[in-house]
Amino acid sequence: VLADLFDSELEAATELARNKFTRAAGALAGVVLERHLGQVCANHLIKVSKKAPTIADLNDALKAAAVVEVPQWRHIQHLADIRNLCDHSKKAEPTAEQVDDLLAGVTKTTKTLF
């Protein structure tokens, strides 16, 4: 059920990107990534001490538990940076290419990291 929800949210993010709502598309994709990493932590019984952990917190916990290796950890960091650009930066707009990378990366992560 959760996988179907993530797929649906990623489809919505893709549609937003197609319609030039890049910031919104990136923000939604980031939510999917954060939820997925939280679920992966739960699957591996990894406790994260923060009450509201970020993608970086979850990613670091997965690396520390040897669930992800350094290359995948770096890739997820990159995705988190794009998500943060979409969510927080008021000075620069994320590019369509960055959001496309984020969508592709989140899709791959949700399909390959359990």
PDB file of N, CA, C and O in Angstrom, residues 16-92:
ATOM      1  N   LEU A  16       3.435  17.831 -12.062  1.00  0.00           N
ATOM      2  CA  LEU A  16       3.757  19.211 -11.692  1.00  0.00           C
ATOM      3  C   LEU A  16       4.972  19.707 -12.467  1.00  0.00           C
ATOM      4  O   LEU A  16       4.982  20.834 -12.975  1.00  0.00           O
ATOM      5  N   ALA A  17       5.996  18.862 -12.576  1.00  0.00           N
ATOM      6  CA  ALA A  17       7.209  19.244 -13.312  1.00  0.00           C
ATOM      7  C   ALA A  17       6.896  19.486 -14.788  1.00  0.00           C
ATOM      8  O   ALA A  17       7.402  20.442 -15.387  1.00  0.00           O
ATOM      9  N   ARG A  18       6.076  18.622 -15.376  1.00  0.00           N
ATOM     10  CA  ARG A  18       5.688  18.793 -16.782  1.00  0.00           C
ATOM     11  C   ARG A  18       4.990  20.126 -17.017  1.00  0.00           C
ATOM     12  O   ARG A  18       5.085  20.706 -18.086  1.00  0.00           O
ATOM     13  N   ASN A  19       4.267  20.596 -16.012  1.00  0.00           N
ATOM     14  CA  ASN A  19       3.524  21.850 -16.121  1.00  0.00           C
ATOM     15  C   ASN A  19       4.309  23.048 -15.578  1.00  0.00           C
ATOM     16  O   ASN A  19       3.723  24.088 -15.281  1.00  0.00           O
ATOM     17  N   LYS A  20       5.624  22.853 -15.433  1.00  0.00           N
ATOM     18  CA  LYS A  20       6.552  23.934 -15.049  1.00  0.00           C
ATOM     19  C   LYS A  20       6.430  24.394 -13.600  1.00  0.00           C
ATOM     20  O   LYS A  20       6.868  25.478 -13.245  1.00  0.00           O
ATOM     21  N   PHE A  21       5.851  23.559 -12.744  1.00  0.00           N
ATOM     22  CA  PHE A  21       5.817  23.848 -11.313  1.00  0.00           C
ATOM     23  C   PHE A  21       6.985  23.103 -10.662  1.00  0.00           C
ATOM     24  O   PHE A  21       6.808  22.161  -9.889  1.00  0.00           O
ATOM     25  N   THR A  22       8.199  23.539 -11.015  1.00  0.00           N
ATOM     26  CA  THR A  22       9.394  22.792 -10.616  1.00  0.00           C
ATOM     27  C   THR A  22       9.589  22.760  -9.112  1.00  0.00           C
ATOM     28  O   THR A  22       9.910  21.720  -8.550  1.00  0.00           O
ATOM     29  N   ARG A  23       9.408  23.899  -8.454  1.00  0.00           N
ATOM     30  CA  ARG A  23       9.613  23.945  -6.997  1.00  0.00           C
ATOM     31  C   ARG A  23       8.633  23.003  -6.288  1.00  0.00           C
ATOM     32  O   ARG A  23       9.015  22.237  -5.408  1.00  0.00           O
ATOM     33  N   ALA A  24       7.376  23.026  -6.681  1.00  0.00           N
ATOM     34  CA  ALA A  24       6.369  22.155  -6.064  1.00  0.00           C
ATOM     35  C   ALA A  24       6.663  20.690  -6.363  1.00  0.00           C
ATOM     36  O   ALA A  24       6.519  19.828  -5.484  1.00  0.00           O
ATOM     37  N   ALA A  25       7.085  20.400  -7.575  1.00  0.00           N
ATOM     38  CA  ALA A  25       7.421  19.016  -7.946  1.00  0.00           C
ATOM     39  C   ALA A  25       8.572  18.502  -7.090  1.00  0.00           C
ATOM     40  O   ALA A  25       8.543  17.376  -6.588  1.00  0.00           O
ATOM     41  N   GLY A  26       9.589  19.333  -6.918  1.00  0.00           N
ATOM     42  CA  GLY A  26      10.735  18.936  -6.102  1.00  0.00           C
ATOM     43  C   GLY A  26      10.381  18.760  -4.638  1.00  0.00           C
ATOM     44  O   GLY A  26      10.864  17.837  -3.971  1.00  0.00           O
ATOM     45  N   ALA A  27       9.529  19.634  -4.139  1.00  0.00           N
ATOM     46  CA  ALA A  27       9.105  19.526  -2.737  1.00  0.00           C
ATOM     47  C   ALA A  27       8.343  18.226  -2.508  1.00  0.00           C
ATOM     48  O   ALA A  27       8.588  17.518  -1.519  1.00  0.00           O
ATOM     49  N   LEU A  28       7.445  17.897  -3.415  1.00  0.00           N
ATOM     50  CA  LEU A  28       6.662  16.670  -3.274  1.00  0.00           C
ATOM     51  C   LEU A  28       7.562  15.435  -3.390  1.00  0.00           C
ATOM     52  O   LEU A  28       7.431  14.491  -2.600  1.00  0.00           O
ATOM     53  N   ALA A  29       8.478  15.450  -4.329  1.00  0.00           N
ATOM     54  CA  ALA A  29       9.417  14.320  -4.459  1.00  0.00           C
ATOM     55  C   ALA A  29      10.254  14.173  -3.192  1.00  0.00           C
ATOM     56  O   ALA A  29      10.538  13.052  -2.746  1.00  0.00           O
ATOM     57  N   GLY A  30      10.630  15.287  -2.596  1.00  0.00           N
ATOM     58  CA  GLY A  30      11.397  15.237  -1.350  1.00  0.00           C
ATOM     59  C   GLY A  30      10.626  14.616  -0.209  1.00  0.00           C
ATOM     60  O   GLY A  30      11.181  13.874   0.604  1.00  0.00           O
ATOM     61  N   VAL A  31       9.340  14.888  -0.152  1.00  0.00           N
ATOM     62  CA  VAL A  31       8.489  14.279   0.874  1.00  0.00           C
ATOM     63  C   VAL A  31       8.470  12.757   0.694  1.00  0.00           C
ATOM     64  O   VAL A  31       8.579  11.999   1.665  1.00  0.00           O
ATOM     65  N   VAL A  32       8.360  12.323  -0.548  1.00  0.00           N
ATOM     66  CA  VAL A  32       8.363  10.876  -0.823  1.00  0.00           C
ATOM     67  C   VAL A  32       9.683  10.259  -0.377  1.00  0.00           C
ATOM     68  O   VAL A  32       9.697   9.211   0.282  1.00  0.00           O
ATOM     69  N   LEU A  33      10.793  10.909  -0.704  1.00  0.00           N
ATOM     70  CA  LEU A  33      12.103  10.389  -0.309  1.00  0.00           C
ATOM     71  C   LEU A  33      12.228  10.311   1.211  1.00  0.00           C
ATOM     72  O   LEU A  33      12.670   9.292   1.756  1.00  0.00           O
ATOM     73  N   GLU A  34      11.815  11.363   1.891  1.00  0.00           N
ATOM     74  CA  GLU A  34      11.907  11.382   3.356  1.00  0.00           C
ATOM     75  C   GLU A  34      11.067  10.273   3.985  1.00  0.00           C
ATOM     76  O   GLU A  34      11.533   9.560   4.884  1.00  0.00           O
ATOM     77  N   ARG A  35       9.858  10.107   3.510  1.00  0.00           N
ATOM     78  CA  ARG A  35       8.991   9.046   4.047  1.00  0.00           C
ATOM     79  C   ARG A  35       9.575   7.666   3.755  1.00  0.00           C
ATOM     80  O   ARG A  35       9.518   6.775   4.607  1.00  0.00           O
ATOM     81  N   HIS A  36      10.100   7.507   2.547  1.00  0.00           N
ATOM     82  CA  HIS A  36      10.663   6.197   2.194  1.00  0.00           C
ATOM     83  C   HIS A  36      11.868   5.869   3.075  1.00  0.00           C
ATOM     84  O   HIS A  36      11.971   4.749   3.584  1.00  0.00           O
ATOM     85  N   LEU A  37      12.754   6.828   3.259  1.00  0.00           N
ATOM     86  CA  LEU A  37      13.923   6.576   4.112  1.00  0.00           C
ATOM     87  C   LEU A  37      13.496   6.285   5.551  1.00  0.00           C
ATOM     88  O   LEU A  37      14.098   5.431   6.219  1.00  0.00           O
ATOM     89  N   GLY A  38      12.468   6.955   6.014  1.00  0.00           N
ATOM     90  CA  GLY A  38      11.937   6.653   7.347  1.00  0.00           C
ATOM     91  C   GLY A  38      11.426   5.233   7.440  1.00  0.00           C
ATOM     92  O   GLY A  38      11.651   4.538   8.441  1.00  0.00           O
ATOM     93  N   GLN A  39      10.752   4.779   6.389  1.00  0.00           N
ATOM     94  CA  GLN A  39      10.253   3.410   6.361  1.00  0.00           C
ATOM     95  C   GLN A  39      11.401   2.400   6.293  1.00  0.00           C
ATOM     96  O   GLN A  39      11.349   1.361   6.950  1.00  0.00           O
ATOM     97  N   VAL A  40      12.445   2.715   5.536  1.00  0.00           N
ATOM     98  CA  VAL A  40      13.605   1.820   5.454  1.00  0.00           C
ATOM     99  C   VAL A  40      14.263   1.718   6.826  1.00  0.00           C
ATOM    100  O   VAL A  40      14.640   0.621   7.257  1.00  0.00           O
ATOM    101  N   CYS A  41      14.376   2.832   7.519  1.00  0.00           N
ATOM    102  CA  CYS A  41      14.930   2.796   8.881  1.00  0.00           C
ATOM    103  C   CYS A  41      14.070   1.895   9.777  1.00  0.00           C
ATOM    104  O   CYS A  41      14.602   1.069  10.529  1.00  0.00           O
ATOM    105  N   ALA A  42      12.766   2.039   9.686  1.00  0.00           N
ATOM    106  CA  ALA A  42      11.863   1.204  10.487  1.00  0.00           C
ATOM    107  C   ALA A  42      12.008  -0.264  10.113  1.00  0.00           C
ATOM    108  O   ALA A  42      12.039  -1.138  10.994  1.00  0.00           O
ATOM    109  N   ASN A  43      12.132  -0.552   8.827  1.00  0.00           N
ATOM    110  CA  ASN A  43      12.297  -1.937   8.364  1.00  0.00           C
ATOM    111  C   ASN A  43      13.549  -2.587   8.951  1.00  0.00           C
ATOM    112  O   ASN A  43      13.571  -3.790   9.194  1.00  0.00           O
ATOM    113  N   HIS A  44      14.579  -1.782   9.140  1.00  0.00           N
ATOM    114  CA  HIS A  44      15.850  -2.297   9.657  1.00  0.00           C
ATOM    115  C   HIS A  44      16.004  -2.060  11.165  1.00  0.00           C
ATOM    116  O   HIS A  44      17.094  -2.240  11.713  1.00  0.00           O
ATOM    117  N   LEU A  45      14.908  -1.645  11.793  1.00  0.00           N
ATOM    118  CA  LEU A  45      14.900  -1.392  13.245  1.00  0.00           C
ATOM    119  C   LEU A  45      15.948  -0.371  13.664  1.00  0.00           C
ATOM    120  O   LEU A  45      16.564  -0.488  14.730  1.00  0.00           O
ATOM    121  N   ILE A  46      16.137   0.647  12.826  1.00  0.00           N
ATOM    122  CA  ILE A  46      17.088   1.717  13.110  1.00  0.00           C
ATOM    123  C   ILE A  46      16.324   2.845  13.789  1.00  0.00           C
ATOM    124  O   ILE A  46      15.356   3.362  13.235  1.00  0.00           O
ATOM    125  N   LYS A  47      16.774   3.188  14.986  1.00  0.00           N
ATOM    126  CA  LYS A  47      16.130   4.276  15.713  1.00  0.00           C
ATOM    127  C   LYS A  47      16.872   5.571  15.419  1.00  0.00           C
ATOM    128  O   LYS A  47      18.089   5.629  15.478  1.00  0.00           O
ATOM    129  N   VAL A  48      16.103   6.593  15.101  1.00  0.00           N
ATOM    130  CA  VAL A  48      16.653   7.926  14.861  1.00  0.00           C
ATOM    131  C   VAL A  48      16.210   8.791  16.028  1.00  0.00           C
ATOM    132  O   VAL A  48      15.019   8.860  16.341  1.00  0.00           O
ATOM    133  N   SER A  49      17.167   9.431  16.673  1.00  0.00           N
ATOM    134  CA  SER A  49      16.874  10.129  17.922  1.00  0.00           C
ATOM    135  C   SER A  49      16.049  11.402  17.738  1.00  0.00           C
ATOM    136  O   SER A  49      15.333  11.799  18.645  1.00  0.00           O
ATOM    137  N   LYS A  50      16.144  12.042  16.586  1.00  0.00           N
ATOM    138  CA  LYS A  50      15.386  13.274  16.371  1.00  0.00           C
ATOM    139  C   LYS A  50      13.900  12.984  16.251  1.00  0.00           C
ATOM    140  O   LYS A  50      13.493  11.983  15.673  1.00  0.00           O
ATOM    141  N   LYS A  51      13.108  13.905  16.759  1.00  0.00           N
ATOM    142  CA  LYS A  51      11.654  13.755  16.688  1.00  0.00           C
ATOM    143  C   LYS A  51      11.147  13.923  15.258  1.00  0.00           C
ATOM    144  O   LYS A  51      10.241  13.219  14.831  1.00  0.00           O
ATOM    145  N   ALA A  52      11.753  14.857  14.523  1.00  0.00           N
ATOM    146  CA  ALA A  52      11.378  15.093  13.124  1.00  0.00           C
ATOM    147  C   ALA A  52      12.648  15.037  12.270  1.00  0.00           C
ATOM    148  O   ALA A  52      13.189  16.072  11.869  1.00  0.00           O
ATOM    149  N   PRO A  53      13.154  13.823  11.995  1.00  0.00           N
ATOM    150  CA  PRO A  53      14.415  13.702  11.262  1.00  0.00           C
ATOM    151  C   PRO A  53      14.293  14.171   9.809  1.00  0.00           C
ATOM    152  O   PRO A  53      13.244  14.043   9.183  1.00  0.00           O
ATOM    153  N   THR A  54      15.387  14.718   9.320  1.00  0.00           N
ATOM    154  CA  THR A  54      15.465  15.164   7.938  1.00  0.00           C
ATOM    155  C   THR A  54      15.959  14.013   7.060  1.00  0.00           C
ATOM    156  O   THR A  54      16.357  12.951   7.563  1.00  0.00           O
ATOM    157  N   ILE A  55      15.974  14.247   5.767  1.00  0.00           N
ATOM    158  CA  ILE A  55      16.538  13.260   4.848  1.00  0.00           C
ATOM    159  C   ILE A  55      17.976  12.965   5.248  1.00  0.00           C
ATOM    160  O   ILE A  55      18.391  11.805   5.285  1.00  0.00           O
ATOM    161  N   ALA A  56      18.744  13.992   5.568  1.00  0.00           N
ATOM    162  CA  ALA A  56      20.144  13.799   5.958  1.00  0.00           C
ATOM    163  C   ALA A  56      20.263  12.944   7.215  1.00  0.00           C
ATOM    164  O   ALA A  56      21.128  12.059   7.288  1.00  0.00           O
ATOM    165  N   ASP A  57      19.407  13.179   8.198  1.00  0.00           N
ATOM    166  CA  ASP A  57      19.446  12.382   9.431  1.00  0.00           C
ATOM    167  C   ASP A  57      19.169  10.909   9.136  1.00  0.00           C
ATOM    168  O   ASP A  57      19.857  10.018   9.643  1.00  0.00           O
ATOM    169  N   LEU A  58      18.149  10.660   8.342  1.00  0.00           N
ATOM    170  CA  LEU A  58      17.780   9.289   8.003  1.00  0.00           C
ATOM    171  C   LEU A  58      18.865   8.626   7.168  1.00  0.00           C
ATOM    172  O   LEU A  58      19.236   7.462   7.399  1.00  0.00           O
ATOM    173  N   ASN A  59      19.402   9.367   6.207  1.00  0.00           N
ATOM    174  CA  ASN A  59      20.462   8.857   5.351  1.00  0.00           C
ATOM    175  C   ASN A  59      21.703   8.500   6.168  1.00  0.00           C
ATOM    176  O   ASN A  59      22.305   7.442   5.972  1.00  0.00           O
ATOM    177  N   ASP A  60      22.073   9.374   7.105  1.00  0.00           N
ATOM    178  CA  ASP A  60      23.229   9.106   7.970  1.00  0.00           C
ATOM    179  C   ASP A  60      22.999   7.862   8.826  1.00  0.00           C
ATOM    180  O   ASP A  60      23.918   7.051   9.022  1.00  0.00           O
ATOM    181  N   ALA A  61      21.790   7.702   9.329  1.00  0.00           N
ATOM    182  CA  ALA A  61      21.486   6.524  10.148  1.00  0.00           C
ATOM    183  C   ALA A  61      21.581   5.243   9.315  1.00  0.00           C
ATOM    184  O   ALA A  61      22.085   4.223   9.794  1.00  0.00           O
ATOM    185  N   LEU A  62      21.116   5.310   8.085  1.00  0.00           N
ATOM    186  CA  LEU A  62      21.202   4.132   7.203  1.00  0.00           C
ATOM    187  C   LEU A  62      22.653   3.802   6.873  1.00  0.00           C
ATOM    188  O   LEU A  62      23.032   2.631   6.812  1.00  0.00           O
ATOM    189  N   LYS A  63      23.469   4.820   6.670  1.00  0.00           N
ATOM    190  CA  LYS A  63      24.895   4.592   6.405  1.00  0.00           C
ATOM    191  C   LYS A  63      25.584   4.004   7.633  1.00  0.00           C
ATOM    192  O   LYS A  63      26.363   3.053   7.527  1.00  0.00           O
ATOM    193  N   ALA A  64      25.295   4.553   8.806  1.00  0.00           N
ATOM    194  CA  ALA A  64      25.908   4.066  10.042  1.00  0.00           C
ATOM    195  C   ALA A  64      25.549   2.609  10.309  1.00  0.00           C
ATOM    196  O   ALA A  64      26.349   1.851  10.865  1.00  0.00           O
ATOM    197  N   ALA A  65      24.356   2.200   9.890  1.00  0.00           N
ATOM    198  CA  ALA A  65      23.907   0.815  10.083  1.00  0.00           C
ATOM    199  C   ALA A  65      24.315  -0.090   8.922  1.00  0.00           C
ATOM    200  O   ALA A  65      23.922  -1.257   8.886  1.00  0.00           O
ATOM    201  N   ALA A  66      25.089   0.441   7.990  1.00  0.00           N
ATOM    202  CA  ALA A  66      25.579  -0.308   6.825  1.00  0.00           C
ATOM    203  C   ALA A  66      24.449  -0.809   5.923  1.00  0.00           C
ATOM    204  O   ALA A  66      24.592  -1.821   5.242  1.00  0.00           O
ATOM    205  N   VAL A  67      23.347  -0.080   5.905  1.00  0.00           N
ATOM    206  CA  VAL A  67      22.243  -0.412   5.002  1.00  0.00           C
ATOM    207  C   VAL A  67      22.538   0.174   3.625  1.00  0.00           C
ATOM    208  O   VAL A  67      22.218  -0.431   2.603  1.00  0.00           O
ATOM    209  N   VAL A  68      23.143   1.354   3.599  1.00  0.00           N
ATOM    210  CA  VAL A  68      23.581   1.960   2.339  1.00  0.00           C
ATOM    211  C   VAL A  68      25.089   2.132   2.384  1.00  0.00           C
ATOM    212  O   VAL A  68      25.671   2.361   3.446  1.00  0.00           O
ATOM    213  N   GLU A  69      25.702   2.003   1.214  1.00  0.00           N
ATOM    214  CA  GLU A  69      27.142   2.219   1.109  1.00  0.00           C
ATOM    215  C   GLU A  69      27.391   3.672   0.710  1.00  0.00           C
ATOM    216  O   GLU A  69      26.464   4.393   0.328  1.00  0.00           O
ATOM    217  N   VAL A  70      28.636   4.091   0.777  1.00  0.00           N
ATOM    218  CA  VAL A  70      28.989   5.486   0.558  1.00  0.00           C
ATOM    219  C   VAL A  70      28.476   6.050  -0.772  1.00  0.00           C
ATOM    220  O   VAL A  70      27.909   7.143  -0.773  1.00  0.00           O
ATOM    221  N   PRO A  71      28.606   5.365  -1.909  1.00  0.00           N
ATOM    222  CA  PRO A  71      28.089   5.963  -3.150  1.00  0.00           C
ATOM    223  C   PRO A  71      26.580   6.244  -3.111  1.00  0.00           C
ATOM    224  O   PRO A  71      26.139   7.313  -3.546  1.00  0.00           O
ATOM    225  N   GLN A  72      25.807   5.320  -2.566  1.00  0.00           N
ATOM    226  CA  GLN A  72      24.365   5.538  -2.471  1.00  0.00           C
ATOM    227  C   GLN A  72      24.060   6.635  -1.453  1.00  0.00           C
ATOM    228  O   GLN A  72      23.172   7.457  -1.667  1.00  0.00           O
ATOM    229  N   TRP A  73      24.795   6.671  -0.373  1.00  0.00           N
ATOM    230  CA  TRP A  73      24.634   7.712   0.636  1.00  0.00           C
ATOM    231  C   TRP A  73      24.878   9.091   0.021  1.00  0.00           C
ATOM    232  O   TRP A  73      24.106  10.022   0.240  1.00  0.00           O
ATOM    233  N   ARG A  74      25.946   9.209  -0.794  1.00  0.00           N
ATOM    234  CA  ARG A  74      26.247  10.481  -1.460  1.00  0.00           C
ATOM    235  C   ARG A  74      25.144  10.869  -2.442  1.00  0.00           C
ATOM    236  O   ARG A  74      24.792  12.044  -2.556  1.00  0.00           O
ATOM    237  N   HIS A  75      24.628   9.886  -3.162  1.00  0.00           N
ATOM    238  CA  HIS A  75      23.552  10.156  -4.111  1.00  0.00           C
ATOM    239  C   HIS A  75      22.319  10.688  -3.378  1.00  0.00           C
ATOM    240  O   HIS A  75      21.699  11.662  -3.820  1.00  0.00           O
ATOM    241  N   ILE A  76      21.990  10.076  -2.250  1.00  0.00           N
ATOM    242  CA  ILE A  76      20.835  10.534  -1.471  1.00  0.00           C
ATOM    243  C   ILE A  76      21.100  11.934  -0.912  1.00  0.00           C
ATOM    244  O   ILE A  76      20.194  12.775  -0.877  1.00  0.00           O
ATOM    245  N   GLN A  77      22.345  12.216  -0.526  1.00  0.00           N
ATOM    246  CA  GLN A  77      22.693  13.573  -0.086  1.00  0.00           C
ATOM    247  C   GLN A  77      22.428  14.584  -1.201  1.00  0.00           C
ATOM    248  O   GLN A  77      21.892  15.664  -0.960  1.00  0.00           O
ATOM    249  N   HIS A  78      22.821  14.207  -2.413  1.00  0.00           N
ATOM    250  CA  HIS A  78      22.605  15.073  -3.577  1.00  0.00           C
ATOM    251  C   HIS A  78      21.105  15.333  -3.781  1.00  0.00           C
ATOM    252  O   HIS A  78      20.686  16.468  -4.014  1.00  0.00           O
ATOM    253  N   LEU A  79      20.321  14.275  -3.671  1.00  0.00           N
ATOM    254  CA  LEU A  79      18.869  14.424  -3.811  1.00  0.00           C
ATOM    255  C   LEU A  79      18.319  15.344  -2.722  1.00  0.00           C
ATOM    256  O   LEU A  79      17.453  16.188  -2.987  1.00  0.00           O
ATOM    257  N   ALA A  80      18.836  15.202  -1.513  1.00  0.00           N
ATOM    258  CA  ALA A  80      18.392  16.060  -0.400  1.00  0.00           C
ATOM    259  C   ALA A  80      18.748  17.521  -0.664  1.00  0.00           C
ATOM    260  O   ALA A  80      17.961  18.427  -0.344  1.00  0.00           O
ATOM    261  N   ASP A  81      19.905  17.761  -1.268  1.00  0.00           N
ATOM    262  CA  ASP A  81      20.300  19.134  -1.588  1.00  0.00           C
ATOM    263  C   ASP A  81      19.328  19.760  -2.586  1.00  0.00           C
ATOM    264  O   ASP A  81      18.949  20.927  -2.442  1.00  0.00           O
ATOM    265  N   ILE A  82      18.919  18.986  -3.586  1.00  0.00           N
ATOM    266  CA  ILE A  82      17.946  19.504  -4.564  1.00  0.00           C
ATOM    267  C   ILE A  82      16.612  19.756  -3.870  1.00  0.00           C
ATOM    268  O   ILE A  82      15.964  20.777  -4.089  1.00  0.00           O
ATOM    269  N   ARG A  83      16.198  18.822  -3.039  1.00  0.00           N
ATOM    270  CA  ARG A  83      14.942  19.002  -2.303  1.00  0.00           C
ATOM    271  C   ARG A  83      14.992  20.269  -1.461  1.00  0.00           C
ATOM    272  O   ARG A  83      14.035  21.048  -1.430  1.00  0.00           O
ATOM    273  N   ASN A  84      16.116  20.513  -0.782  1.00  0.00           N
ATOM    274  CA  ASN A  84      16.251  21.703   0.046  1.00  0.00           C
ATOM    275  C   ASN A  84      16.200  22.977  -0.791  1.00  0.00           C
ATOM    276  O   ASN A  84      15.637  23.983  -0.360  1.00  0.00           O
ATOM    277  N   LEU A  85      16.758  22.931  -1.989  1.00  0.00           N
ATOM    278  CA  LEU A  85      16.676  24.070  -2.893  1.00  0.00           C
ATOM    279  C   LEU A  85      15.209  24.355  -3.236  1.00  0.00           C
ATOM    280  O   LEU A  85      14.786  25.506  -3.265  1.00  0.00           O
ATOM    281  N   CYS A  86      14.447  23.304  -3.441  1.00  0.00           N
ATOM    282  CA  CYS A  86      13.022  23.462  -3.760  1.00  0.00           C
ATOM    283  C   CYS A  86      12.234  23.973  -2.562  1.00  0.00           C
ATOM    284  O   CYS A  86      11.321  24.784  -2.720  1.00  0.00           O
ATOM    285  N   ASP A  87      12.576  23.511  -1.386  1.00  0.00           N
ATOM    286  CA  ASP A  87      11.800  23.841  -0.187  1.00  0.00           C
ATOM    287  C   ASP A  87      12.187  25.151   0.488  1.00  0.00           C
ATOM    288  O   ASP A  87      11.326  25.820   1.055  1.00  0.00           O
ATOM    289  N   HIS A  88      13.456  25.492   0.473  1.00  0.00           N
ATOM    290  CA  HIS A  88      13.920  26.551   1.359  1.00  0.00           C
ATOM    291  C   HIS A  88      14.476  27.793   0.682  1.00  0.00           C
ATOM    292  O   HIS A  88      14.400  28.863   1.247  1.00  0.00           O
ATOM    293  N   SER A  89      15.052  27.667  -0.468  1.00  0.00           N
ATOM    294  CA  SER A  89      15.741  28.793  -1.065  1.00  0.00           C
ATOM    295  C   SER A  89      14.766  29.757  -1.726  1.00  0.00           C
ATOM    296  O   SER A  89      13.942  29.370  -2.534  1.00  0.00           O
ATOM    297  N   LYS A  90      14.896  30.997  -1.378  1.00  0.00           N
ATOM    298  CA  LYS A  90      14.076  32.027  -2.017  1.00  0.00           C
ATOM    299  C   LYS A  90      14.899  32.796  -3.049  1.00  0.00           C
ATOM    300  O   LYS A  90      14.364  33.536  -3.840  1.00  0.00           O
ATOM    301  N   LYS A  91      16.216  32.630  -3.028  1.00  0.00           N
ATOM    302  CA  LYS A  91      17.092  33.383  -3.922  1.00  0.00           C
ATOM    303  C   LYS A  91      17.229  32.740  -5.289  1.00  0.00           C
ATOM    304  O   LYS A  91      17.388  33.434  -6.279  1.00  0.00           O
ATOM    305  N   ALA A  92      17.200  31.431  -5.334  1.00  0.00           N
ATOM    306  CA  ALA A  92      17.402  30.734  -6.611  1.00  0.00           C
ATOM    307  C   ALA A  92      16.270  29.741  -6.839  1.00  0.00           C
ATOM    308  O   ALA A  92      15.806  29.087  -5.904  1.00  0.00           O
TER     309      ALA A  92
END
